[in-house]
Amino acid sequence: MGESSDYANLQEAILTGDATTATEIGDEIVANAESVLKPIDVAAAVIREVGNRFGAGELYLPEMVLAAEAMQAFMDVVTPQLKAEAGDSTLINRGTVVIGTVQGDIHSIGKNIVATMLSAAGYNVVDLGVNVVPMEAIKAAEANGASFIGLSALMTTSMPYQKEVISLLEALNQRDDFWVIVGGGPVTRDYAQDIGANGWAPDAAVAVQICDRITSLPSTPSANDLIYTGEQS
Ligand code: B12
């Protein structure tokens, strides 16, 4: 099967919520494609399109659930390969990242990609899962000696919990203890800046870049007034 027909079939499998075919195509891609990065991008674009159609009332929740299951089935197959490709570096330790999807939000696909890429790039990643209440994120960061707290939010209604983590850190006098990086579909660079996050990335590859940039800083600057994003050189 050629690459582009694989992509067309992958798009179709996710759109129609066909997890079996999504798994088969994932297997095929892992066996034959040079890299899984592009197919993951293709799949991510399709699932966002599903979200747009859901938002526009063109399809219903059960269809979005099935599409998400097909996307997840595909990700399950390609994730080990993604890890291998990105380096799967267990020898370097670039520091610990505690990551989770914020309170009230159960979207995990993008957060999982970010966690996989960071871990492959040499970070020790502690994944707290989804629906993580602010204090839990802070406690876990403390307990694991983390340098970073990564917060994913996919809904406008859950984005305020990213801010809540930062506010809590401030109230606890712990703001300078961790770099807070944020992301997720509706989270913009401006929003990240507004809430006083240290880093924002539109995708997982850039998430690794910003963590690398921050860890390579000569000293730990005061946290609040800094923001590192994919848009800076
Ligand atoms: C898949 C999906 C689901 C799946 C989730 C499955 C799962 N295990 O994740 C299911 C079907 C369960 C679901 C449920 C719901 N969903 Co939904 N869902 C989506 C959908 C279609 C795709 C999300 C996704 O996986 N994208 C693909 C990944 C790869 O992209 P990503 O998440 O953006 O991540 C990338 C970057 O953002 C970045 N990134 C992500 N996190 C982080 C973190 C850090 C630190 C950094 C640096 C970067 C970063 O890197 C990632 C990789 O490149 C979106 C549509 C959309 N446009 O986002 C709607 C969407 C988010 N859902 C929506 C809604 C409304 C819901 C429900 C409330 C529906 C309902 N009525 O029950 C529930 C939510 C329940 C809850 N409490 O959370 C709305 C949110 C609207 C809003 N208010 O903002 C959306 C936008 C759809 C829409 N247009 O209406 N959903």
XYZ file of C-alpha atoms and ligand atoms in Angstrom:
324
model
C 0.000 0.000 0.000
C 1.419 3.405 -0.927
C 1.913 6.174 1.606
C -0.788 8.484 0.336
C -3.382 5.740 0.096
C -2.448 4.797 3.657
C -3.188 8.377 4.657
C -6.499 8.457 2.824
C -7.508 5.185 4.470
C -6.371 6.426 7.866
C -8.443 9.574 7.472
C -11.439 7.512 6.469
C -10.955 5.048 9.347
C -10.868 7.825 11.942
C -13.743 9.771 10.385
C -15.925 6.680 10.377
C -14.753 5.505 13.796
C -13.337 2.240 12.490
C -10.794 1.242 15.162
C -9.975 -2.126 13.576
C -8.913 -0.548 10.311
C -7.086 2.261 12.160
C -5.068 -0.405 13.997
C -4.283 -2.255 10.756
C -3.138 0.929 9.067
C -1.045 1.767 12.127
C 0.650 -1.644 11.856
C 1.256 -1.088 8.172
C 2.752 2.363 8.786
C 5.018 1.094 11.550
C 6.257 -1.681 9.252
C 6.769 0.435 6.157
C 6.867 4.177 6.686
C 10.109 6.017 7.291
C 8.591 8.006 10.126
C 5.359 7.968 12.092
C 5.409 11.738 12.634
C 3.604 12.643 9.444
C 0.884 9.985 9.857
C 0.302 11.200 13.430
C -0.096 14.748 12.096
C -2.546 13.464 9.495
C -4.540 11.645 12.181
C -4.508 14.692 14.473
C -5.831 16.886 11.655
C -8.682 14.450 11.029
C -9.702 14.231 14.669
C -9.741 18.036 14.848
C -11.934 18.054 11.772
C -14.260 15.634 13.580
C -14.316 18.125 16.450
C -15.185 20.961 14.081
C -18.050 18.961 12.639
C -19.242 18.095 16.140
C -19.012 21.779 17.080
C -21.017 22.704 13.991
C -23.697 20.150 14.858
C -22.883 18.083 11.775
C -22.160 14.983 13.797
C -23.084 13.800 17.242
C -21.271 12.798 20.391
C -21.366 9.015 19.775
C -19.692 9.602 16.412
C -17.019 11.779 18.022
C -16.485 9.061 20.651
C -16.047 6.393 17.975
C -13.674 8.618 16.017
C -11.661 9.239 19.195
C -11.509 5.491 19.834
C -10.207 4.901 16.322
C -7.617 7.673 16.835
C -6.620 6.104 20.153
C -6.326 2.645 18.556
C -4.021 4.134 15.930
C -1.967 5.954 18.576
C -1.598 2.762 20.617
C 0.082 1.095 17.655
C 2.353 3.950 16.582
C 3.398 5.291 20.009
C 6.219 2.757 20.623
C 7.587 3.648 17.189
C 7.272 7.369 17.926
C 9.289 6.815 21.058
C 11.942 4.794 19.235
C 12.202 7.363 16.457
C 12.499 10.325 18.756
C 15.415 8.650 20.489
C 14.025 6.730 23.447
C 16.799 8.150 25.477
C 16.935 6.560 28.875
C 20.577 7.553 29.343
C 20.122 11.308 29.433
C 18.106 12.862 32.190
C 17.045 16.326 31.302
C 14.895 16.727 34.365
C 11.425 15.733 35.402
C 8.196 16.895 33.828
C 4.944 16.313 35.658
C 2.185 16.483 33.060
C -1.573 16.165 33.083
C -4.821 17.335 31.613
C -6.416 19.879 33.920
C -9.453 19.582 36.140
C -12.773 19.027 34.422
C -11.122 17.858 31.209
C -10.685 14.254 30.083
C -9.008 14.831 26.700
C -5.806 12.813 26.687
C -4.647 12.234 23.110
C -2.553 15.396 22.655
C -1.203 15.282 26.197
C -0.083 11.686 25.622
C 1.779 12.663 22.456
C 3.560 15.451 24.321
C 4.432 13.051 27.171
C 5.810 10.469 24.727
C 7.944 13.003 22.861
C 9.333 14.503 26.068
C 10.158 11.113 27.449
C 11.872 10.129 24.201
C 13.874 13.359 24.361
C 15.344 12.387 27.729
C 12.904 13.890 30.223
C 11.628 11.847 33.102
C 7.894 12.184 32.550
C 5.365 11.632 35.295
C 1.965 11.461 33.656
C -0.840 12.279 36.064
C -3.530 11.447 33.535
C -6.645 13.550 33.092
C -8.933 15.634 35.280
C -6.007 16.658 37.471
C -6.985 19.116 40.183
C -4.516 22.001 40.641
C -3.222 20.933 44.046
C -2.599 17.390 42.815
C -0.362 18.731 40.039
C 1.630 20.819 42.513
C 1.955 18.026 45.076
C 3.114 15.590 42.378
C 5.651 18.105 41.054
C 7.018 18.524 44.559
C 7.073 14.808 45.330
C 8.897 14.004 42.082
C 11.388 16.860 42.225
C 10.041 18.135 38.907
C 11.436 21.120 37.031
C 8.344 21.416 34.850
C 4.605 21.252 35.303
C 2.918 20.614 31.944
C -0.784 21.382 31.723
C -3.031 20.410 28.856
C -6.503 21.913 28.360
C -8.762 21.169 25.410
C -11.821 23.119 26.441
C -12.475 26.786 27.033
C -14.171 25.706 30.261
C -11.076 23.940 31.592
C -8.438 26.486 30.532
C -8.931 28.531 33.743
C -7.487 25.621 35.712
C -4.142 26.224 34.034
C -4.230 29.683 35.543
C -5.420 28.237 38.822
C -2.247 26.135 39.122
C -0.107 29.234 38.619
C -2.185 31.253 41.106
C -1.901 28.468 43.670
C 1.859 28.270 43.202
C 2.016 32.009 43.813
C -0.169 31.770 46.896
C 2.032 28.977 48.233
C 5.146 31.022 47.534
C 6.332 28.292 45.197
C 6.063 30.029 41.851
C 9.804 30.009 41.292
C 10.113 26.300 42.014
C 8.699 25.072 38.694
C 8.477 26.074 35.076
C 4.848 25.892 34.011
C 4.226 25.022 30.383
C 0.787 24.978 28.845
C -0.881 23.767 25.662
C -3.949 22.210 24.109
C -6.294 23.103 21.256
C -7.790 26.410 22.502
C -4.709 27.580 24.414
C -2.990 30.389 22.538
C 0.369 32.002 23.048
C -1.374 35.168 24.244
C -3.399 33.249 26.788
C -0.240 31.527 28.038
C 1.393 34.914 28.424
C -1.666 36.389 30.160
C -1.750 33.699 32.820
C 1.992 33.941 33.421
C 3.004 30.560 32.047
C 6.671 30.010 31.257
C 6.167 28.127 28.045
C 3.587 27.443 25.388
C 3.736 25.127 22.416
C 1.297 24.450 19.596
C 2.460 20.846 19.235
C 4.549 18.136 20.819
C 7.720 18.733 18.818
C 7.772 22.371 19.897
C 6.965 21.328 23.476
C 10.288 19.454 23.495
C 12.073 22.458 21.994
C 10.786 24.861 24.627
C 11.724 22.520 27.469
C 15.185 22.120 25.936
C 15.514 25.895 25.640
C 14.445 26.457 29.204
C 16.731 23.745 30.617
C 19.688 25.132 28.686
C 19.352 28.583 30.252
C 22.485 29.500 32.182
C 20.572 30.247 35.344
C 17.061 29.930 36.645
C 15.482 33.295 36.052
C 12.530 34.494 37.994
C 9.688 32.460 36.601
C 6.875 34.860 36.038
C 7.925 37.199 33.292
C 9.281 34.653 30.871
C 7.604 32.852 28.066
C 9.204 30.521 25.581
C 7.251 29.546 22.541
C 7.642 27.945 19.179
C 7.456 31.374 17.604
C 10.749 32.627 18.955
C 14.069 31.871 17.320
C -11.144 13.529 20.605
C -12.075 14.476 21.297
C -12.832 13.981 22.355
C -12.692 12.566 22.901
C -11.471 12.534 23.853
C -10.763 11.196 23.829
C -9.429 11.261 24.530
N -9.070 10.165 25.116
O -8.727 12.267 24.507
C -14.056 12.391 23.624
C -15.028 11.830 22.615
C -14.040 11.496 24.861
C -14.414 13.836 23.915
C -15.263 14.231 24.930
C -15.728 15.531 25.076
N -15.470 16.584 24.278
Co -14.075 16.573 22.950
N -12.979 16.698 21.455
C -12.169 15.835 20.888
C -11.535 16.493 19.649
C -12.350 16.048 18.441
C -10.075 16.200 19.352
C -9.049 16.456 20.482
C -7.744 15.803 20.087
O -7.467 14.677 20.495
N -6.970 16.446 19.189
C -5.742 15.873 18.612
C -4.521 16.195 19.452
C -3.280 15.557 18.824
O -4.345 17.597 19.452
P -4.313 18.474 20.777
O -5.067 17.799 21.844
O -4.614 19.858 20.428
O -2.780 18.370 21.256
C -1.670 18.940 20.569
C -1.383 20.397 20.950
O -2.508 21.119 21.372
C -0.292 20.322 21.975
N -0.616 20.115 23.393
C -1.647 19.453 23.947
N -1.528 19.424 25.275
C -0.395 20.063 25.605
C 0.197 20.322 26.841
C 1.387 21.045 26.899
C 2.019 21.289 28.214
C 1.970 21.533 25.699
C 3.202 22.332 25.767
C 1.375 21.273 24.457
C 0.204 20.539 24.414
O 0.459 19.196 21.522
C -0.459 18.177 21.087
C 0.198 17.258 20.120
O 0.644 17.929 18.962
C -11.718 18.011 19.997
C -11.706 18.958 18.804
C -10.487 19.872 18.775
N -10.484 20.745 17.804
O -9.621 19.830 19.609
C -13.053 17.981 20.760
C -13.381 19.106 21.752
C -12.134 19.514 22.520
N -14.336 18.436 22.639
C -15.309 19.216 23.020
C -16.357 18.838 23.895
C -17.470 19.856 24.083
C -16.365 17.596 24.537
C -17.388 17.099 25.561
C -17.826 18.126 26.614
C -18.606 16.546 24.773
C -19.787 16.156 25.625
N -20.881 16.820 25.379
O -19.689 15.284 26.455
C -16.609 15.929 26.187
C -15.676 16.430 27.303
C -15.777 15.777 28.566
C -14.733 16.361 29.529
N -15.168 16.665 30.722
O -13.578 16.551 29.184
C -15.179 20.607 22.433
C -14.703 21.653 23.459
C -15.446 22.964 23.295
C -14.969 23.973 24.285
N -15.781 24.297 25.240
O -13.896 24.471 24.204
C -14.225 20.340 21.211
C -13.346 21.544 20.812
C -15.125 19.939 20.010
C -16.009 21.052 19.526
N -15.649 21.713 18.452
O -17.030 21.342 20.123
N -13.782 14.683 23.057
